[in-house]
XYZ file of C-alpha atoms in Angstrom:
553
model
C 35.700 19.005 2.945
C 32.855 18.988 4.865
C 32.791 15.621 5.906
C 33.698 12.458 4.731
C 30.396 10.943 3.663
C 27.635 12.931 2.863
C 24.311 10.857 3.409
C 21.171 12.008 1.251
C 18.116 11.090 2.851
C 17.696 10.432 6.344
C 15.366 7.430 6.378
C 16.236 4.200 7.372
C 18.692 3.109 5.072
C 20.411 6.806 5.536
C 20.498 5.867 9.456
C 21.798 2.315 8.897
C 24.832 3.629 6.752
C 25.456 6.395 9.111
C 25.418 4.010 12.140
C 28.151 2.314 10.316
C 29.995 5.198 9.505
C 30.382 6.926 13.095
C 31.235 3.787 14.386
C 34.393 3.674 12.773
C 34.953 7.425 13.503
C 33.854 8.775 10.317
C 32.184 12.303 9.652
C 29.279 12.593 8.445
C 26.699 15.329 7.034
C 23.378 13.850 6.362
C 21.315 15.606 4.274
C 17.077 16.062 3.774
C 14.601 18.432 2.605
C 12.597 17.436 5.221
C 12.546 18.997 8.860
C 13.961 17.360 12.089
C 10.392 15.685 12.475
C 10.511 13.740 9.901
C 13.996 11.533 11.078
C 13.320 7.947 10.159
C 11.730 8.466 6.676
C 8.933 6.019 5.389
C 9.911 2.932 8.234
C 8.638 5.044 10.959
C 5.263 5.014 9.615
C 5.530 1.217 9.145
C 4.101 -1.900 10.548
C 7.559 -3.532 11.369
C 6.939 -6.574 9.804
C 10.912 -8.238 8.776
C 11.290 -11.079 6.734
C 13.410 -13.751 8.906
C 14.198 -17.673 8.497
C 13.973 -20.527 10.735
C 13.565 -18.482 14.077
C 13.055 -19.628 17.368
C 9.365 -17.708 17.166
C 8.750 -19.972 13.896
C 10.215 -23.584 15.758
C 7.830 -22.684 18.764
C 4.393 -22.531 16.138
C 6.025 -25.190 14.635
C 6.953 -23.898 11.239
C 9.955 -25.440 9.905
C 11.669 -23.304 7.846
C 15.138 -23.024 6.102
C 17.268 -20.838 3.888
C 16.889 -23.687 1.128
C 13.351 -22.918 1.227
C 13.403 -19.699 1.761
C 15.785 -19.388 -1.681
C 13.243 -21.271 -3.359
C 10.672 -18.709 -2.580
C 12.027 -16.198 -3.436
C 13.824 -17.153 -7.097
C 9.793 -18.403 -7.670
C 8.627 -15.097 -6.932
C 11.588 -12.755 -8.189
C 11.145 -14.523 -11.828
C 15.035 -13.100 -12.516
C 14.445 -12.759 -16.424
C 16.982 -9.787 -17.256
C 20.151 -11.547 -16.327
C 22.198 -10.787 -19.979
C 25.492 -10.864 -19.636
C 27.576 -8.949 -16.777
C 25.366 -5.948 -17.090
C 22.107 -7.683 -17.460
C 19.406 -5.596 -15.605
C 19.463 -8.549 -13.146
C 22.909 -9.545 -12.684
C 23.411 -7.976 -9.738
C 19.788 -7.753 -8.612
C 20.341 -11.784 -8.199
C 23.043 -11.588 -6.231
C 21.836 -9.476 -3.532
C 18.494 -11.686 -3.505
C 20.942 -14.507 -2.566
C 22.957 -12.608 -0.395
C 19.697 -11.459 1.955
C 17.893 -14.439 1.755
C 21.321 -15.396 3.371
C 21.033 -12.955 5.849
C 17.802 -12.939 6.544
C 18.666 -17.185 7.407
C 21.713 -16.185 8.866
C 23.175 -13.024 11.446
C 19.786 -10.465 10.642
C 17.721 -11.383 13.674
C 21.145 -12.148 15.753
C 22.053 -8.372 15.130
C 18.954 -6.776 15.440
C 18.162 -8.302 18.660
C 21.876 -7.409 20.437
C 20.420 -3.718 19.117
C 17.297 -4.210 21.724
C 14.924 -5.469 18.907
C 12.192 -8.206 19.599
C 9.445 -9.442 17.968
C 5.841 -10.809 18.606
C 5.336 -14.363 19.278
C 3.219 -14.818 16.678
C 4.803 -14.958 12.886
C 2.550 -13.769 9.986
C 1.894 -15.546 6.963
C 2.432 -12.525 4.134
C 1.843 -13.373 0.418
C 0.927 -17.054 0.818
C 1.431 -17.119 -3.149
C 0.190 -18.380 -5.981
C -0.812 -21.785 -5.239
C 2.245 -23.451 -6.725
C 5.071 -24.756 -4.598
C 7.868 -23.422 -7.051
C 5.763 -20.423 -7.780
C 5.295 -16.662 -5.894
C 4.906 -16.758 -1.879
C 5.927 -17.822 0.981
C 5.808 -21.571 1.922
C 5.763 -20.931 5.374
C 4.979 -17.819 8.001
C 7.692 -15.648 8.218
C 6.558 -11.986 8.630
C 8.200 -11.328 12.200
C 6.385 -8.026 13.325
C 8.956 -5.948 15.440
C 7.416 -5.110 18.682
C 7.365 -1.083 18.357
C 6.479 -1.500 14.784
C 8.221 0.853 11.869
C 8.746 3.277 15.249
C 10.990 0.454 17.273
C 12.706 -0.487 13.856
C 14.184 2.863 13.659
C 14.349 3.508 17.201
C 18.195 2.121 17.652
C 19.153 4.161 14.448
C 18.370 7.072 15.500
C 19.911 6.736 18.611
C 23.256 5.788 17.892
C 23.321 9.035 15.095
C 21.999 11.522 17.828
C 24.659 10.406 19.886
C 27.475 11.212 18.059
C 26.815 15.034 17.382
C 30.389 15.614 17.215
C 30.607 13.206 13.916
C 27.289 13.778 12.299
C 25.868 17.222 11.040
C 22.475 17.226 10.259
C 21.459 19.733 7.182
C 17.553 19.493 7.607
C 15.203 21.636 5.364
C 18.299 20.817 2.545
C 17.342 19.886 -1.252
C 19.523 18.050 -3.498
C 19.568 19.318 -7.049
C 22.363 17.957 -8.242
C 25.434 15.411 -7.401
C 29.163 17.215 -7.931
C 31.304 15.425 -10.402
C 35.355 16.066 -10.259
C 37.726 14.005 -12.229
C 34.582 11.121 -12.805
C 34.484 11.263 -9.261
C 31.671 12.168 -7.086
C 32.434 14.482 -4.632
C 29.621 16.565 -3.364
C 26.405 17.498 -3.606
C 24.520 20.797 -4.450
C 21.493 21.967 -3.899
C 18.985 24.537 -2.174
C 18.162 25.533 1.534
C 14.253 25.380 1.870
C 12.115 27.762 4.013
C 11.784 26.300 7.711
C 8.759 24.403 8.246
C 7.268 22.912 11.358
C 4.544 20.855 10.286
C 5.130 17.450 11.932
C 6.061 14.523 10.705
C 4.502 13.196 7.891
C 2.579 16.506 6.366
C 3.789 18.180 3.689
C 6.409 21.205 3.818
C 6.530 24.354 1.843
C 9.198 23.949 -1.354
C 10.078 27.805 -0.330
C 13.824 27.983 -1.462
C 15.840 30.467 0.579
C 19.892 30.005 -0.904
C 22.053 27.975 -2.443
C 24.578 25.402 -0.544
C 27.400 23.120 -1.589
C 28.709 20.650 0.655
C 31.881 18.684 -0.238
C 32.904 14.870 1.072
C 35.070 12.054 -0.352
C 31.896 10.134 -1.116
C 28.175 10.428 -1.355
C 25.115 7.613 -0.567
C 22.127 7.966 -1.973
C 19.038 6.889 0.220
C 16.095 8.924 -1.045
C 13.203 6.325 -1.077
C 11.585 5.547 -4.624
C 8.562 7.324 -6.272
C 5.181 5.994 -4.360
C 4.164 9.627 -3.439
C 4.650 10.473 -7.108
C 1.545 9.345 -9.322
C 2.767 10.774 -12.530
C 5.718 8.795 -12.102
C 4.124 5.774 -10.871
C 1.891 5.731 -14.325
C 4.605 6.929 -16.311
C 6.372 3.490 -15.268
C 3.647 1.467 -14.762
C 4.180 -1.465 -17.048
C 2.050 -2.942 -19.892
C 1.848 -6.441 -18.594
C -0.477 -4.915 -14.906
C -2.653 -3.545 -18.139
C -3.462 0.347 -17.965
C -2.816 2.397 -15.050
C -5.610 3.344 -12.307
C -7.132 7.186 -12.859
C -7.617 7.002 -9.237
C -5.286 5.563 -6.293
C -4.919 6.422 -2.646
C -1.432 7.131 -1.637
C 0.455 4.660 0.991
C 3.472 7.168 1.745
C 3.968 10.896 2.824
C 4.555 13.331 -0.233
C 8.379 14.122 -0.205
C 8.626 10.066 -1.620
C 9.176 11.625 -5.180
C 11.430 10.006 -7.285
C 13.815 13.218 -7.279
C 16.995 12.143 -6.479
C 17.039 8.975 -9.190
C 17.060 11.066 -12.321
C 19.943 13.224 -10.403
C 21.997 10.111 -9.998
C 21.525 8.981 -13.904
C 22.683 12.785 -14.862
C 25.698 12.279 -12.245
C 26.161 8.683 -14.367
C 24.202 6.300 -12.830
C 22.602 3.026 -14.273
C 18.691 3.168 -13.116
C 16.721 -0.513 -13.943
C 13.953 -2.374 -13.753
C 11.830 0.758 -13.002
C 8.488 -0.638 -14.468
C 8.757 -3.147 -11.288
C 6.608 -1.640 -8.490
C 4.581 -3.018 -5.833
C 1.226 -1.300 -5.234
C -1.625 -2.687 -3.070
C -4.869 -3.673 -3.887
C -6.460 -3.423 -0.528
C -6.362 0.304 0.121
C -8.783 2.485 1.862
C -8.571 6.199 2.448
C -8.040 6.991 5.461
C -10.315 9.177 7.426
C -8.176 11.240 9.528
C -5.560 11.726 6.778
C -2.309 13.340 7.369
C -0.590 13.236 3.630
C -2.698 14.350 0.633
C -4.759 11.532 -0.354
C -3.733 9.397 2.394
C -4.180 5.393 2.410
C -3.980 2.905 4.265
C -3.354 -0.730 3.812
C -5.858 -3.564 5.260
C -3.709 -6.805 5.760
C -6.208 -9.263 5.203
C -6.982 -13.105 6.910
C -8.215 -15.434 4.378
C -11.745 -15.132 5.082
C -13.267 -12.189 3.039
C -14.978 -12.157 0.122
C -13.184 -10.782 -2.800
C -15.921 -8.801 -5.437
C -14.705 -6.587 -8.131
C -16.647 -3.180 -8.858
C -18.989 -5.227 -11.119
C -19.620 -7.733 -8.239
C -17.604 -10.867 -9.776
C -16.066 -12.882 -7.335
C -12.593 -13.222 -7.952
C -10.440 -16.201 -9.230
C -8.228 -17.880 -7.413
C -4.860 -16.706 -6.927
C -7.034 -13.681 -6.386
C -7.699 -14.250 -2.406
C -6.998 -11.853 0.265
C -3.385 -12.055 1.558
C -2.207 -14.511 -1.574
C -0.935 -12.660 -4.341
C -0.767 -8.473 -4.445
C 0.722 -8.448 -8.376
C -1.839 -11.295 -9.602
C -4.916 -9.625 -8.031
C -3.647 -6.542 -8.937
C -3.387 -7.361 -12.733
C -6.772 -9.261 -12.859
C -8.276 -6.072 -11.263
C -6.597 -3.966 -13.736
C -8.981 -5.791 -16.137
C -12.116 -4.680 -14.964
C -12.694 -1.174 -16.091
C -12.618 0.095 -12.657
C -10.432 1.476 -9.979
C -11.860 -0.569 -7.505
C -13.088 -4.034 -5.607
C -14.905 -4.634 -2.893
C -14.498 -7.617 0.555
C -17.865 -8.517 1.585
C -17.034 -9.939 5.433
C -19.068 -10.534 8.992
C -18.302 -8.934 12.525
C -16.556 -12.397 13.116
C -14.415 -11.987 10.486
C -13.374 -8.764 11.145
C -12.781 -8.738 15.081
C -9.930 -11.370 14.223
C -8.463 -11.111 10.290
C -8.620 -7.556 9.890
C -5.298 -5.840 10.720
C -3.939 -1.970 9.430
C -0.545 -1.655 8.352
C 1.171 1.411 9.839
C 2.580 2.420 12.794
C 0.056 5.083 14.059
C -2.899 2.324 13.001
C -1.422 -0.401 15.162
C -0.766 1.921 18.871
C -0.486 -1.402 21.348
C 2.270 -2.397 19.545
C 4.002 0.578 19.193
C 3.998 1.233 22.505
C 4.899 -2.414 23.309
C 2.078 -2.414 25.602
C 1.741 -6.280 25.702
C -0.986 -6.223 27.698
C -3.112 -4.244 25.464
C -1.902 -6.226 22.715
C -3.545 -9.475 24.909
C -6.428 -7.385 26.065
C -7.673 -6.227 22.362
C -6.605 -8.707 20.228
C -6.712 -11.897 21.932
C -9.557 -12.081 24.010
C -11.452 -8.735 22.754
C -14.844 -8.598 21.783
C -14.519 -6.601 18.804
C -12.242 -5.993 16.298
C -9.094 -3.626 17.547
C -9.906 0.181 18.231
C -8.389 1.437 14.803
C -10.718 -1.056 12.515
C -13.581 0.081 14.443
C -12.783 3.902 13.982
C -12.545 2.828 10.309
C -15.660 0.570 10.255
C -17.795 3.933 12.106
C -15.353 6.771 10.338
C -13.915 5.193 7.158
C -15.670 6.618 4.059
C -15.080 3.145 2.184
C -16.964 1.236 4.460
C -20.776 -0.113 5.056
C -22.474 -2.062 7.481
C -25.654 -3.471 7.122
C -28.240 -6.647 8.897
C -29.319 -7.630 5.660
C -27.655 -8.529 2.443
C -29.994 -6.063 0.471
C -29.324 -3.305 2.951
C -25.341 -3.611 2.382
C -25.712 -3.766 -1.433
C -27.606 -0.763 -1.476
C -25.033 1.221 0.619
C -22.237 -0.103 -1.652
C -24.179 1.194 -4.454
C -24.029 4.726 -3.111
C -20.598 4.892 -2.821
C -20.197 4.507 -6.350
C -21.357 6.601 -9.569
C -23.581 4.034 -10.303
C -24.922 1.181 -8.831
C -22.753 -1.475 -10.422
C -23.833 -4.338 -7.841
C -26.711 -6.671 -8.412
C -28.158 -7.953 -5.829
C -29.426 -11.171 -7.261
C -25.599 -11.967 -8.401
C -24.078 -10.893 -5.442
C -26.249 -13.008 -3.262
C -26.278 -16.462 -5.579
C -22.165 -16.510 -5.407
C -22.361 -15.861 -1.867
C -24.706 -18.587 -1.209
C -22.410 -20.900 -3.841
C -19.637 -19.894 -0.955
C -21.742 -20.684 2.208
C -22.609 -24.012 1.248
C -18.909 -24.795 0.744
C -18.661 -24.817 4.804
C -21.028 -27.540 6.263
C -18.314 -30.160 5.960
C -14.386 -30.036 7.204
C -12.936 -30.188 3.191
C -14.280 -27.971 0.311
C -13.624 -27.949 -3.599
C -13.355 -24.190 -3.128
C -9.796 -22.563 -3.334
C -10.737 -19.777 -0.709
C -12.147 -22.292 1.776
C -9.341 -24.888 1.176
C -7.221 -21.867 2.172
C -8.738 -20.833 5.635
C -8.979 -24.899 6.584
C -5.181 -24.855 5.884
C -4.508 -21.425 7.805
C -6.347 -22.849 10.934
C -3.535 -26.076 10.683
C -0.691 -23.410 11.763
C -0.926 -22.225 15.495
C -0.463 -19.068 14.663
C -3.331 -18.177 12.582
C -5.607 -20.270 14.698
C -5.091 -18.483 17.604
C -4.817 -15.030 16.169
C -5.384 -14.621 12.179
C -8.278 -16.674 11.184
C -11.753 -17.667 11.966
C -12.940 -20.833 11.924
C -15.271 -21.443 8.306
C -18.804 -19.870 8.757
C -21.218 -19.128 5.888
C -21.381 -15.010 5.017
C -25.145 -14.503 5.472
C -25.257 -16.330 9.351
C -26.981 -13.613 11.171
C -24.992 -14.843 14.235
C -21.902 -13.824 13.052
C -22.987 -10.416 11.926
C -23.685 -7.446 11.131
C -22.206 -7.727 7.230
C -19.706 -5.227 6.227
C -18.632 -4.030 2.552
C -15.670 -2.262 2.023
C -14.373 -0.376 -0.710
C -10.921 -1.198 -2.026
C -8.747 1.262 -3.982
C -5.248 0.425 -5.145
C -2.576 1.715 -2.769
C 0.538 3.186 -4.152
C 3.761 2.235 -2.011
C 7.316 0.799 -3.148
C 9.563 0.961 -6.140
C 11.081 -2.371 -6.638
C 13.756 -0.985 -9.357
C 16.023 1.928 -9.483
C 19.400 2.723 -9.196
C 22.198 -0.594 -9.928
C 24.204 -1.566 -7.259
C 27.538 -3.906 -6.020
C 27.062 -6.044 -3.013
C 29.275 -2.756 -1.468
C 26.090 -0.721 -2.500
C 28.196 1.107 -5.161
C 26.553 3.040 -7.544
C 27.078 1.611 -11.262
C 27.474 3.366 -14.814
C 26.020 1.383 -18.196
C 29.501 -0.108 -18.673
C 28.987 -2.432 -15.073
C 32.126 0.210 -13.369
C 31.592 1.731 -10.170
C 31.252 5.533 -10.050
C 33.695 6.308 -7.609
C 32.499 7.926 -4.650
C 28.940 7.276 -5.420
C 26.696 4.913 -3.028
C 23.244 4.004 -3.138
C 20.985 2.233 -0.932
C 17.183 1.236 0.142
C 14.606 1.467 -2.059
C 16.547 4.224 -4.583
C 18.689 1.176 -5.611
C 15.675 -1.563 -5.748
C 16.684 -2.414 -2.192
C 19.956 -3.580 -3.046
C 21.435 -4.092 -6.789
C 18.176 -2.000 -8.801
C 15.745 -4.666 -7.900
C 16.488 -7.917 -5.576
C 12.926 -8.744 -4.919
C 12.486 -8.951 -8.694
C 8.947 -8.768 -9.912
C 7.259 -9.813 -6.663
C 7.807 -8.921 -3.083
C 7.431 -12.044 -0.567
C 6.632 -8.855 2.344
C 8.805 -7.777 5.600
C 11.538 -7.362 2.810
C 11.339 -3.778 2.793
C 12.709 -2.626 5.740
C 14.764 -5.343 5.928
C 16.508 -4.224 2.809
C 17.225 -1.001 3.931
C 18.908 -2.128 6.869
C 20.841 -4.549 4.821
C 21.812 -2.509 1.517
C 22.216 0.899 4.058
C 24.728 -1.378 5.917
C 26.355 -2.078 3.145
C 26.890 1.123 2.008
C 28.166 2.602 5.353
C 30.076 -0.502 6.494
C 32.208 -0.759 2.564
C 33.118 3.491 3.395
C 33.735 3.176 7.064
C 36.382 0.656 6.041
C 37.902 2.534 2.632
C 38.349 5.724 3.467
């Protein structure tokens, strides 16, 4: 043999299972068709954020939080439906919601900060939900972001693989084709040996093929990533009930995230579910120094904006910016258009507007605290990569005057969709909504109750001030394309991160974890995604994986 686990795909989840492995002495050969550059998959390109329960950076704001609440949450926004029998779609998807809602309450942060992990002192409120206390979103802030974003997630993972060279074998530039089956066992994996490539991380590599390998082990974990970079796949799945699929999306993750390795693992036996769950974005913009084809990113939005579609309706409520990514997506799916539009001020900007991404966000990647303080507490304008978008970005326009932003909206469409008259009348409806501390408007009820928790007050969201105040411009209009990023289905798992057959049985000797199994199970976020789960669930369904072999073999 060649080792005794072979790990495909050497992104987070990958790293957390290997970590697990060496540990307990165990060889490993892990596996990618991507170069050494690209170590650390999709979570180095992340924001950080991690989902985590009654915290000490929570009791300090004040937030009281608890796994009771948390579980509530999330069983409102999962909306478990497929649980038939022992091999309902869901059976197992439910049980690994429990199980890291558990650990996200329980040992998560514990373990991640003895591994040098810490977090900013200020908790996000992600998806703040649908409105309804047993419905989708959080109740509380709980989207810890990870000083050294995506970057200082992986950081320890890496680490404790490169220091074991005598255990693990890297086989870079190496594609999977197929998974070895001997006896109903799987026991290696097969494949091709691409052309080298030294584009760095993140830009696509040639698919030159340049032999044939084999490698053998006593098991095999899957942790390929799902099909984001993948459109035709993405549509193919894309399911009725989000209406038809976009003609046009930006892409939130690098090109190699194509769905291969999932229909290998049914052909090797494996159960794949749930795949028409998926969680796209509806506040992408391209990005103007791109470095995957079609590159997006992701605005994470304070409550503040104005929410437009293309035809220049303001949105309904759930429909607000940072509330409720499937609902806003469906209604926009509605429209006849690919895209919406925030209408905003300079004030709202310099404090609500963050990027997701690692490369987008560089104080905090470089834990540079007092940058962080500098820019985003007591700077002037908005941080230095919105402002490169607001002067570079080709989805944005600034304007004095009301008629001059219309107008430059209009010419970033085919044709001009916006009326002006329209625009301006719901705008005004908004504005007068703000001389007085309470409001029968959803959005503005929302930013009065954002400014109650410290953290948003200080750092997330302006006080109430109408649109069209010149002293709290220039206006800005932004373009908003839907963002392709995770797979919430795929491949069904154990709580050991076994791979399953139709039946419910385990395939022996095959593992799979991250967002190729749904995160844990084929899909333990369920329909919705409550945000800083993502990473999170690679780290827990990777340590699953790695922790079950390290202690079976």
């Amino acid at each position: 043999m060649n080792a005794d686990v072979i790990v495909v795909g050497a992104g987070l989840a990958g790293l957390a299972a290997t970590r697990e492995l060496v540990a307990a002495g165990k060889r490993v050969a892990l596996v990618d068709q991507e170069n050494a550059a690209n170590l650390g998959g999709q979570a180095f390109w992340s924001f950080g954020g991690l989902f985590l329960v009654d915290t000490p950076e929570q009791r300090r704001l004040g937030v009281r939080d608890s796994f009771d609440l948390a579980w509530q949450d999330w069983q409102g926004s999962a909306g478990f439906d497929r649980l038939d029998g022992a091999t309902g779609a869901d059976s197992w998807a439910v049980r690994w919601a429990r199980a890291y809602v558990e650990f996200a309450a329980g040992e998560k942060r514990r373990w991640l900060s003895g591994l040098g992990l810490s977090w900013l002192p200020t908790v996000g409120w992600a998806e703040r939900g649908s409105l309804r206390a047993g419905g989708h979103g959080n109740s509380v802030p709980r989207f810890h972001v990870t000083w050294g974003t995506g970057t200082g997630v992986v950081a320890p993972f890496v680490a404790a693989v490169q220091r074991a060279p005598d255990l693990v074998t890297f086989h870079y530039r190496h594609r999977v084709d197929e998974l070895v089956v001997t006896g109903g066992a799987v026991t290696g994996v097969r494949g091709k040996v691409l052309a080298p490539d030294t584009a760095r991380r993140g830009v696509p590599t040639n698919r030159d093929e340049t032999a044939d390998f084999e490698l053998t082990a006593q098991a095999v974990v899957v942790t390929t990533g799902g099909i984001g970079g993948n459109h035709d796949l993405v549509r193919r799945y894309w399911p009725d009930r989000l209406g038809t699929p976009p003609a046009s999306m930006v892409t939130g993750v690098p090109a190699y995230v194509d769905g291969r390795m999932l229909e290998i693992a049914e052909s090797a036996g494996a159960r794949l579910v749930n795949r028409d769950r998926m969680w796209h974005y509806t506040e992408g913009i391209r990005n103007w120094d791109p470095i995957w084809p079609g590159h997006g990113i992701r605005i994470l939005p304070g409550p503040s904006s104005m929410w437009f579609d293309a035809a220049g309706r303001r949105l309904p409520e759930p429909c607000l910016p940072g509330y409720d990514t499937l609902s806003t997506l469906r209604h926009l799916r509605t429209t006849g258009h690919d895209h919406s539009w925030f209408i905003l001020t300079q004030r709202i900007i310099r404090k609500e507007f963050a990027l997701s991404g690692s490369e987008q966000n560089p104080d905090i990647t470089a834990r540079d605290r007092r940058a962080f303080i500098r820019e985003r507490i007591f700077g002037k304008g908005a941080p230095a990569p919105v402002e490169a978008f607001k002067q570079h970005g080709p989805d944005f326009v600034v304007a004095d005057t009301l008629d001059e932003l219309v107008a430059g909206m209009n010419k970033l469409t085919d044709e001009p969709l916006l009326d002006l008259a329209a625009v301006r009348a719901q705008i005004e409806d908004r504005d007068r909504q703000i001389a007085n501390p309470y409001s029968k408007d959803a959005q503005i009820q929302g930013i009065h109750n954002a400014r109650r928790f410290l953290g948003d007050r200080i750092g997330r969201t302006v006080p109430p001030h109408r649109i069209l105040d010149p002293a709290a411009g220039p206006l800005i209009g932004v373009k908003l394309h839907i963002l392709t990023r995770k797979s919430l289905g795929g491949i069904q798992t154990d709580l050991q991160s076994r791979a399953l057959t139709a039946s419910g049985a385990p395939i022996p000797g095959l593992y799979a974890a991250g967002e190729v199994a749904g995160f844990g199970g084929g899909g333990l976020h369920g329909y919705n995604a409550l945000e800083g789960t993502f990473l999170g669930g690679c780290l827990f369904s990777g340590r699953a994986a790695g922790h079950h072999l390290a202690h079976s073999l």
